[in-house]
């Protein structure tokens, strides 16, 4: 009987395991793949401040990001330079490997090639059925399986109400640029496409991806064609992108008897950008604290573990709600609306608002300010029916 079993060895699962092991608990992490961090589905952008906040190793940083170029459907652009490098590109495989090594040193055991088929939360323990192996029992469970929801259905947990599709691939590029974010129905319907510079030693690459409403591989290919010449992509045949279903809303309840849900598995993702690493780490830290205290006192009932949801909502709910409001509005906007916003940003003082209120991990202040800005409000709320 283990103290805790963690299902999934992404950042959220590994960080929860690390923190629980540091409290002296017997923790086992079950990972279905043969190595942590692979396959990579993530763009790998993280706020620099997260490294100090969570005690992360900075040697997984590949390069800083200092400038973003937003590109309208018609090809008009706006350049945003915050003045400091708020965000960095990380090597996701190395990032996860460092977390795994920290968790291992703290005493957690990470087991690869273990696909969880079912979880049962009984009154006295959690039972985990593993394909091809004997069941495992633990006092508690952290569900950190990412954007896969088969176990949610089996446990009676809800699913995120809103999803988009993503496709991404890292490619060699001879002419690296700043981050590019492209909008428009022909390039990424209801979402956006991106090109992010990646520097691996003296070799330049670009992570090209899309977040859109269906058929992500097709729009990925369109984005590749759009930036091929400007980034001087080396290969004509770019291969198949990694695909992922991206949750953009939180599940209705992130706890139950003996079990907590963290990160993408809980739908704790930025609705604006789809970024999930920071929220995974934050929710994992909160979950580990609550679970460790519950293990200390021998009370792992749902009423006790509900404190986890109370705490992450106190930290994140207002932010998530503001981001979701903008996401729902953005998904109704036409290309003409987007062009009007770009024109407004060039002529009406919107960019000073962005510079004053924007933050990589916190978008609420910017969103609320835009909602109160009369010209921006007129464009954003044009298609809403009240």
GROMACS .gro file of C-alpha atoms in nm:
model
  386
    1UNK     CA    1   0.000   0.000   0.000
    2UNK     CA    2   0.159   0.327  -0.115
    3UNK     CA    3   0.073   0.661   0.038
    4UNK     CA    4   0.001   0.819  -0.301
    5UNK     CA    5  -0.009   0.717  -0.665
    6UNK     CA    6   0.031   0.983  -0.934
    7UNK     CA    7  -0.114   0.900  -1.275
    8UNK     CA    8   0.093   1.081  -1.538
    9UNK     CA    9   0.453   1.208  -1.541
   10UNK     CA   10   0.406   1.551  -1.697
   11UNK     CA   11   0.506   1.866  -1.507
   12UNK     CA   12   0.197   1.858  -1.284
   13UNK     CA   13   0.230   1.493  -1.188
   14UNK     CA   14   0.604   1.512  -1.132
   15UNK     CA   15   0.583   1.827  -0.925
   16UNK     CA   16   0.306   1.684  -0.707
   17UNK     CA   17   0.517   1.371  -0.657
   18UNK     CA   18   0.820   1.580  -0.570
   19UNK     CA   19   0.638   1.784  -0.307
   20UNK     CA   20   0.471   1.478  -0.152
   21UNK     CA   21   0.802   1.289  -0.141
   22UNK     CA   22   0.965   1.588   0.026
   23UNK     CA   23   0.703   1.556   0.300
   24UNK     CA   24   0.824   1.198   0.354
   25UNK     CA   25   0.546   1.007   0.179
   26UNK     CA   26   0.579   0.691  -0.028
   27UNK     CA   27   0.486   0.804  -0.380
   28UNK     CA   28   0.478   0.611  -0.707
   29UNK     CA   29   0.431   0.781  -1.045
   30UNK     CA   30   0.280   0.580  -1.330
   31UNK     CA   31   0.379   0.694  -1.681
   32UNK     CA   32   0.244   0.516  -1.988
   33UNK     CA   33   0.537   0.614  -2.213
   34UNK     CA   34   0.890   0.478  -2.189
   35UNK     CA   35   1.042   0.819  -2.110
   36UNK     CA   36   0.916   1.135  -1.941
   37UNK     CA   37   0.865   1.438  -2.163
   38UNK     CA   38   0.804   1.238  -2.479
   39UNK     CA   39   0.625   1.272  -2.710
   40UNK     CA   40   0.636   1.654  -2.693
   41UNK     CA   41   0.298   1.822  -2.751
   42UNK     CA   42   0.385   2.153  -2.588
   43UNK     CA   43   0.520   2.478  -2.731
   44UNK     CA   44   0.741   2.502  -2.424
   45UNK     CA   45   0.705   2.868  -2.331
   46UNK     CA   46   0.722   2.951  -1.962
   47UNK     CA   47   0.738   3.272  -1.762
   48UNK     CA   48   1.086   3.332  -1.628
   49UNK     CA   49   0.942   3.401  -1.281
   50UNK     CA   50   0.817   3.041  -1.260
   51UNK     CA   51   1.170   2.908  -1.213
   52UNK     CA   52   1.213   3.090  -0.883
   53UNK     CA   53   0.853   3.035  -0.773
   54UNK     CA   54   0.872   2.656  -0.808
   55UNK     CA   55   1.245   2.601  -0.759
   56UNK     CA   56   1.301   2.480  -1.115
   57UNK     CA   57   1.631   2.420  -1.290
   58UNK     CA   58   1.709   2.705  -1.530
   59UNK     CA   59   1.949   2.493  -1.736
   60UNK     CA   60   1.655   2.376  -1.949
   61UNK     CA   61   1.609   2.729  -2.091
   62UNK     CA   62   1.703   2.745  -2.459
   63UNK     CA   63   1.646   3.114  -2.531
   64UNK     CA   64   1.459   3.423  -2.417
   65UNK     CA   65   1.160   3.580  -2.591
   66UNK     CA   66   1.161   3.958  -2.601
   67UNK     CA   67   0.939   4.054  -2.895
   68UNK     CA   68   0.606   3.936  -3.039
   69UNK     CA   69   0.475   4.021  -3.385
   70UNK     CA   70   0.098   3.989  -3.421
   71UNK     CA   71  -0.016   3.933  -3.781
   72UNK     CA   72  -0.371   4.007  -3.899
   73UNK     CA   73  -0.565   3.799  -4.154
   74UNK     CA   74  -0.464   4.049  -4.426
   75UNK     CA   75  -0.097   4.038  -4.325
   76UNK     CA   76  -0.080   4.365  -4.130
   77UNK     CA   77   0.134   4.346  -3.820
   78UNK     CA   78   0.178   4.499  -3.477
   79UNK     CA   79   0.501   4.452  -3.280
   80UNK     CA   80   0.496   4.427  -2.902
   81UNK     CA   81   0.817   4.466  -2.700
   82UNK     CA   82   0.761   4.448  -2.323
   83UNK     CA   83   1.110   4.577  -2.248
   84UNK     CA   84   1.214   4.269  -2.050
   85UNK     CA   85   1.224   3.901  -2.129
   86UNK     CA   86   0.912   3.785  -1.945
   87UNK     CA   87   0.908   3.445  -2.113
   88UNK     CA   88   1.160   3.182  -2.219
   89UNK     CA   89   1.163   2.878  -2.447
   90UNK     CA   90   1.245   2.556  -2.268
   91UNK     CA   91   1.357   2.213  -2.379
   92UNK     CA   92   1.046   2.021  -2.267
   93UNK     CA   93   1.213   1.681  -2.267
   94UNK     CA   94   1.497   1.811  -2.050
   95UNK     CA   95   1.254   2.012  -1.834
   96UNK     CA   96   1.046   1.704  -1.751
   97UNK     CA   97   1.362   1.496  -1.702
   98UNK     CA   98   1.494   1.747  -1.446
   99UNK     CA   99   1.164   1.735  -1.256
  100UNK     CA  100   1.171   1.356  -1.266
  101UNK     CA  101   1.528   1.354  -1.130
  102UNK     CA  102   1.427   1.591  -0.847
  103UNK     CA  103   1.130   1.372  -0.760
  104UNK     CA  104   1.348   1.060  -0.770
  105UNK     CA  105   1.608   1.216  -0.539
  106UNK     CA  106   1.329   1.311  -0.297
  107UNK     CA  107   1.221   0.946  -0.285
  108UNK     CA  108   0.938   0.922  -0.540
  109UNK     CA  109   0.946   0.616  -0.767
  110UNK     CA  110   0.869   0.673  -1.136
  111UNK     CA  111   0.758   0.366  -1.330
  112UNK     CA  112   0.747   0.381  -1.710
  113UNK     CA  113   0.537   0.182  -1.954
  114UNK     CA  114   0.238   0.164  -1.720
  115UNK     CA  115  -0.094   0.246  -1.886
  116UNK     CA  116  -0.368   0.295  -1.631
  117UNK     CA  117  -0.697   0.135  -1.735
  118UNK     CA  118  -0.917   0.210  -1.436
  119UNK     CA  119  -0.918   0.382  -1.098
  120UNK     CA  120  -1.149   0.293  -0.811
  121UNK     CA  121  -1.178   0.518  -0.507
  122UNK     CA  122  -1.291   0.280  -0.235
  123UNK     CA  123  -1.363   0.383   0.125
  124UNK     CA  124  -1.029   0.248   0.249
  125UNK     CA  125  -0.794   0.292  -0.052
  126UNK     CA  126  -0.752   0.376  -0.420
  127UNK     CA  127  -0.713   0.079  -0.655
  128UNK     CA  128  -0.541   0.135  -0.990
  129UNK     CA  129  -0.569  -0.121  -1.269
  130UNK     CA  130  -0.264  -0.125  -1.499
  131UNK     CA  131  -0.258  -0.290  -1.842
  132UNK     CA  132  -0.051  -0.609  -1.827
  133UNK     CA  133   0.041  -0.568  -1.460
  134UNK     CA  134  -0.099  -0.632  -1.117
  135UNK     CA  135  -0.327  -0.366  -0.966
  136UNK     CA  136  -0.171  -0.105  -0.740
  137UNK     CA  137  -0.321   0.025  -0.418
  138UNK     CA  138  -0.258   0.356  -0.245
  139UNK     CA  139  -0.413   0.575   0.020
  140UNK     CA  140  -0.465   0.857  -0.230
  141UNK     CA  141  -0.433   0.944  -0.598
  142UNK     CA  142  -0.330   1.250  -0.802
  143UNK     CA  143  -0.479   1.239  -1.152
  144UNK     CA  144  -0.233   1.417  -1.382
  145UNK     CA  145  -0.302   1.241  -1.712
  146UNK     CA  146  -0.309   1.556  -1.925
  147UNK     CA  147  -0.573   1.608  -2.192
  148UNK     CA  148  -0.700   1.251  -2.191
  149UNK     CA  149  -1.036   1.196  -2.031
  150UNK     CA  150  -1.119   0.825  -2.045
  151UNK     CA  151  -1.044   0.789  -1.673
  152UNK     CA  152  -1.267   1.089  -1.600
  153UNK     CA  153  -1.567   0.914  -1.756
  154UNK     CA  154  -1.494   0.597  -1.561
  155UNK     CA  155  -1.464   0.790  -1.233
  156UNK     CA  156  -1.776   0.998  -1.294
  157UNK     CA  157  -1.584   1.323  -1.329
  158UNK     CA  158  -1.701   1.581  -1.581
  159UNK     CA  159  -1.510   1.681  -1.895
  160UNK     CA  160  -1.403   2.030  -2.000
  161UNK     CA  161  -1.687   2.202  -2.186
  162UNK     CA  162  -1.467   2.369  -2.449
  163UNK     CA  163  -1.184   2.225  -2.657
  164UNK     CA  164  -0.970   2.330  -2.949
  165UNK     CA  165  -0.735   2.120  -3.160
  166UNK     CA  166  -0.361   2.178  -3.183
  167UNK     CA  167  -0.087   2.062  -3.415
  168UNK     CA  168   0.281   2.153  -3.383
  169UNK     CA  169   0.629   2.062  -3.497
  170UNK     CA  170   0.981   2.197  -3.443
  171UNK     CA  171   1.171   2.252  -3.769
  172UNK     CA  172   1.522   2.370  -3.863
  173UNK     CA  173   1.520   2.733  -3.981
  174UNK     CA  174   1.806   2.935  -4.128
  175UNK     CA  175   1.653   3.278  -4.060
  176UNK     CA  176   1.509   3.294  -3.707
  177UNK     CA  177   1.275   3.580  -3.621
  178UNK     CA  178   1.081   3.698  -3.319
  179UNK     CA  179   0.766   3.520  -3.203
  180UNK     CA  180   0.487   3.549  -3.460
  181UNK     CA  181   0.116   3.509  -3.382
  182UNK     CA  182  -0.111   3.482  -3.688
  183UNK     CA  183  -0.489   3.525  -3.688
  184UNK     CA  184  -0.763   3.455  -3.940
  185UNK     CA  185  -1.021   3.199  -4.048
  186UNK     CA  186  -0.795   3.069  -4.325
  187UNK     CA  187  -0.498   3.014  -4.096
  188UNK     CA  188  -0.653   2.911  -3.760
  189UNK     CA  189  -1.034   2.934  -3.729
  190UNK     CA  190  -1.143   3.035  -3.374
  191UNK     CA  191  -0.781   3.033  -3.262
  192UNK     CA  192  -0.439   3.139  -3.383
  193UNK     CA  193  -0.117   3.006  -3.533
  194UNK     CA  194   0.235   3.067  -3.409
  195UNK     CA  195   0.602   3.053  -3.497
  196UNK     CA  196   0.842   3.055  -3.201
  197UNK     CA  197   1.221   3.078  -3.237
  198UNK     CA  198   1.423   2.804  -3.073
  199UNK     CA  199   1.800   2.814  -3.034
  200UNK     CA  200   1.976   2.482  -2.968
  201UNK     CA  201   2.342   2.572  -2.935
  202UNK     CA  202   2.443   2.725  -3.267
  203UNK     CA  203   2.148   2.574  -3.452
  204UNK     CA  204   1.828   2.769  -3.515
  205UNK     CA  205   1.483   2.612  -3.520
  206UNK     CA  206   1.123   2.726  -3.518
  207UNK     CA  207   0.825   2.571  -3.342
  208UNK     CA  208   0.530   2.612  -3.576
  209UNK     CA  209   0.182   2.534  -3.450
  210UNK     CA  210  -0.188   2.606  -3.466
  211UNK     CA  211  -0.472   2.608  -3.215
  212UNK     CA  212  -0.799   2.591  -3.406
  213UNK     CA  213  -1.149   2.452  -3.445
  214UNK     CA  214  -1.082   2.116  -3.608
  215UNK     CA  215  -0.850   1.970  -3.877
  216UNK     CA  216  -0.540   2.110  -3.711
  217UNK     CA  217  -0.294   1.928  -3.946
  218UNK     CA  218  -0.439   2.107  -4.249
  219UNK     CA  219  -0.404   2.449  -4.088
  220UNK     CA  220  -0.058   2.355  -3.963
  221UNK     CA  221   0.048   2.297  -4.324
  222UNK     CA  222  -0.097   2.635  -4.420
  223UNK     CA  223   0.103   2.804  -4.146
  224UNK     CA  224   0.419   2.627  -4.259
  225UNK     CA  225   0.363   2.753  -4.614
  226UNK     CA  226   0.297   3.103  -4.483
  227UNK     CA  227   0.630   3.132  -4.300
  228UNK     CA  228   0.844   2.898  -4.509
  229UNK     CA  229   1.034   3.165  -4.703
  230UNK     CA  230   1.065   3.425  -4.425
  231UNK     CA  231   1.211   3.172  -4.179
  232UNK     CA  232   1.397   2.987  -4.457
  233UNK     CA  233   1.281   2.643  -4.354
  234UNK     CA  234   1.541   2.389  -4.455
  235UNK     CA  235   1.316   2.098  -4.545
  236UNK     CA  236   1.045   2.083  -4.809
  237UNK     CA  237   0.884   1.782  -4.641
  238UNK     CA  238   0.815   1.889  -4.282
  239UNK     CA  239   0.651   1.561  -4.179
  240UNK     CA  240   0.349   1.508  -3.960
  241UNK     CA  241   0.288   1.742  -3.664
  242UNK     CA  242   0.216   1.632  -3.310
  243UNK     CA  243  -0.155   1.666  -3.241
  244UNK     CA  244  -0.336   1.732  -2.915
  245UNK     CA  245  -0.682   1.811  -2.785
  246UNK     CA  246  -0.657   2.130  -2.579
  247UNK     CA  247  -0.904   2.185  -2.292
  248UNK     CA  248  -1.002   2.548  -2.235
  249UNK     CA  249  -1.245   2.517  -1.945
  250UNK     CA  250  -1.214   2.363  -1.599
  251UNK     CA  251  -1.398   2.044  -1.510
  252UNK     CA  252  -1.687   2.099  -1.270
  253UNK     CA  253  -1.517   1.930  -0.971
  254UNK     CA  254  -1.145   1.864  -0.927
  255UNK     CA  255  -1.162   1.642  -0.619
  256UNK     CA  256  -1.339   1.335  -0.489
  257UNK     CA  257  -1.285   1.079  -0.217
  258UNK     CA  258  -0.908   1.009  -0.201
  259UNK     CA  259  -0.838   1.178  -0.539
  260UNK     CA  260  -0.733   1.521  -0.672
  261UNK     CA  261  -0.708   1.632  -1.035
  262UNK     CA  262  -0.435   1.873  -1.152
  263UNK     CA  263  -0.319   2.056  -1.463
  264UNK     CA  264  -0.464   1.979  -1.807
  265UNK     CA  265  -0.654   1.685  -1.658
  266UNK     CA  266  -0.849   1.940  -1.453
  267UNK     CA  267  -0.884   2.175  -1.750
  268UNK     CA  268  -0.652   2.422  -1.576
  269UNK     CA  269  -0.516   2.584  -1.891
  270UNK     CA  270  -0.504   2.948  -2.002
  271UNK     CA  271  -0.819   2.992  -2.217
  272UNK     CA  272  -0.653   3.278  -2.404
  273UNK     CA  273  -0.336   3.105  -2.522
  274UNK     CA  274  -0.373   2.739  -2.426
  275UNK     CA  275  -0.060   2.753  -2.212
  276UNK     CA  276  -0.068   2.500  -1.932
  277UNK     CA  277   0.274   2.448  -1.771
  278UNK     CA  278   0.242   2.722  -1.509
  279UNK     CA  279  -0.111   2.624  -1.404
  280UNK     CA  280  -0.006   2.259  -1.389
  281UNK     CA  281   0.277   2.340  -1.151
  282UNK     CA  282   0.062   2.573  -0.942
  283UNK     CA  283  -0.226   2.326  -0.907
  284UNK     CA  284   0.020   2.046  -0.831
  285UNK     CA  285   0.178   2.251  -0.552
  286UNK     CA  286  -0.163   2.320  -0.397
  287UNK     CA  287  -0.273   1.958  -0.440
  288UNK     CA  288   0.042   1.822  -0.275
  289UNK     CA  289   0.002   2.055   0.023
  290UNK     CA  290  -0.362   1.959   0.079
  291UNK     CA  291  -0.298   1.591   0.022
  292UNK     CA  292   0.003   1.581   0.255
  293UNK     CA  293  -0.196   1.743   0.534
  294UNK     CA  294  -0.483   1.497   0.474
  295UNK     CA  295  -0.239   1.204   0.484
  296UNK     CA  296  -0.092   1.342   0.806
  297UNK     CA  297  -0.436   1.339   0.970
  298UNK     CA  298  -0.563   1.021   0.806
  299UNK     CA  299  -0.866   1.198   0.661
  300UNK     CA  300  -0.884   1.164   0.281
  301UNK     CA  301  -1.256   1.212   0.232
  302UNK     CA  302  -1.402   1.440  -0.031
  303UNK     CA  303  -1.508   1.696   0.229
  304UNK     CA  304  -1.147   1.737   0.341
  305UNK     CA  305  -0.996   1.734  -0.008
  306UNK     CA  306  -1.246   1.999  -0.123
  307UNK     CA  307  -1.002   2.249   0.028
  308UNK     CA  308  -0.781   2.190  -0.278
  309UNK     CA  309  -1.047   2.331  -0.510
  310UNK     CA  310  -1.119   2.616  -0.271
  311UNK     CA  311  -0.752   2.719  -0.274
  312UNK     CA  312  -0.684   2.696  -0.646
  313UNK     CA  313  -1.006   2.887  -0.717
  314UNK     CA  314  -0.894   3.160  -0.478
  315UNK     CA  315  -0.572   3.188  -0.679
  316UNK     CA  316  -0.699   3.136  -1.033
  317UNK     CA  317  -1.076   3.154  -1.076
  318UNK     CA  318  -1.106   3.529  -1.147
  319UNK     CA  319  -0.818   3.505  -1.393
  320UNK     CA  320  -0.963   3.200  -1.569
  321UNK     CA  321  -1.308   3.357  -1.594
  322UNK     CA  322  -1.171   3.675  -1.752
  323UNK     CA  323  -0.963   3.477  -2.000
  324UNK     CA  324  -1.257   3.255  -2.090
  325UNK     CA  325  -1.477   3.561  -2.152
  326UNK     CA  326  -1.225   3.690  -2.405
  327UNK     CA  327  -1.183   3.345  -2.561
  328UNK     CA  328  -1.559   3.309  -2.618
  329UNK     CA  329  -1.575   3.655  -2.773
  330UNK     CA  330  -1.269   3.593  -2.992
  331UNK     CA  331  -1.421   3.274  -3.132
  332UNK     CA  332  -1.716   3.476  -3.268
  333UNK     CA  333  -1.506   3.743  -3.433
  334UNK     CA  334  -1.485   3.764  -3.812
  335UNK     CA  335  -1.168   3.848  -4.000
  336UNK     CA  336  -1.306   4.199  -4.050
  337UNK     CA  337  -1.345   4.237  -3.673
  338UNK     CA  338  -0.985   4.127  -3.622
  339UNK     CA  339  -0.865   4.375  -3.885
  340UNK     CA  340  -1.058   4.649  -3.706
  341UNK     CA  341  -0.886   4.559  -3.378
  342UNK     CA  342  -0.547   4.577  -3.546
  343UNK     CA  343  -0.633   4.917  -3.690
  344UNK     CA  344  -0.750   5.031  -3.348
  345UNK     CA  345  -0.423   4.914  -3.192
  346UNK     CA  346  -0.229   5.121  -3.444
  347UNK     CA  347  -0.433   5.441  -3.411
  348UNK     CA  348  -0.621   5.461  -3.081
  349UNK     CA  349  -0.372   5.411  -2.803
  350UNK     CA  350  -0.449   5.045  -2.735
  351UNK     CA  351  -0.083   4.942  -2.732
  352UNK     CA  352  -0.004   5.167  -2.432
  353UNK     CA  353  -0.284   4.983  -2.248
  354UNK     CA  354  -0.123   4.653  -2.342
  355UNK     CA  355   0.219   4.768  -2.223
  356UNK     CA  356   0.072   4.894  -1.896
  357UNK     CA  357  -0.144   4.594  -1.806
  358UNK     CA  358  -0.013   4.285  -1.988
  359UNK     CA  359   0.156   4.005  -1.796
  360UNK     CA  360   0.258   3.666  -1.930
  361UNK     CA  361   0.078   3.460  -1.664
  362UNK     CA  362  -0.197   3.707  -1.574
  363UNK     CA  363  -0.421   3.848  -1.848
  364UNK     CA  364  -0.720   3.965  -1.642
  365UNK     CA  365  -0.612   4.327  -1.597
  366UNK     CA  366  -0.556   4.369  -1.971
  367UNK     CA  367  -0.885   4.200  -2.058
  368UNK     CA  368  -1.093   4.410  -1.819
  369UNK     CA  369  -0.925   4.729  -1.940
  370UNK     CA  370  -1.001   4.640  -2.304
  371UNK     CA  371  -1.363   4.561  -2.214
  372UNK     CA  372  -1.393   4.911  -2.066
  373UNK     CA  373  -1.223   5.084  -2.362
  374UNK     CA  374  -1.518   5.211  -2.574
  375UNK     CA  375  -1.374   5.156  -2.925
  376UNK     CA  376  -1.237   4.813  -2.835
  377UNK     CA  377  -1.557   4.720  -2.657
  378UNK     CA  378  -1.761   4.809  -2.966
  379UNK     CA  379  -1.560   4.567  -3.179
  380UNK     CA  380  -1.535   4.288  -2.921
  381UNK     CA  381  -1.903   4.285  -2.825
  382UNK     CA  382  -2.046   4.342  -3.173
  383UNK     CA  383  -2.167   3.986  -3.225
  384UNK     CA  384  -2.286   3.911  -2.872
  385UNK     CA  385  -2.655   3.876  -2.803
  386UNK     CA  386  -2.748   3.980  -2.452
   0.00000   0.00000   0.00000
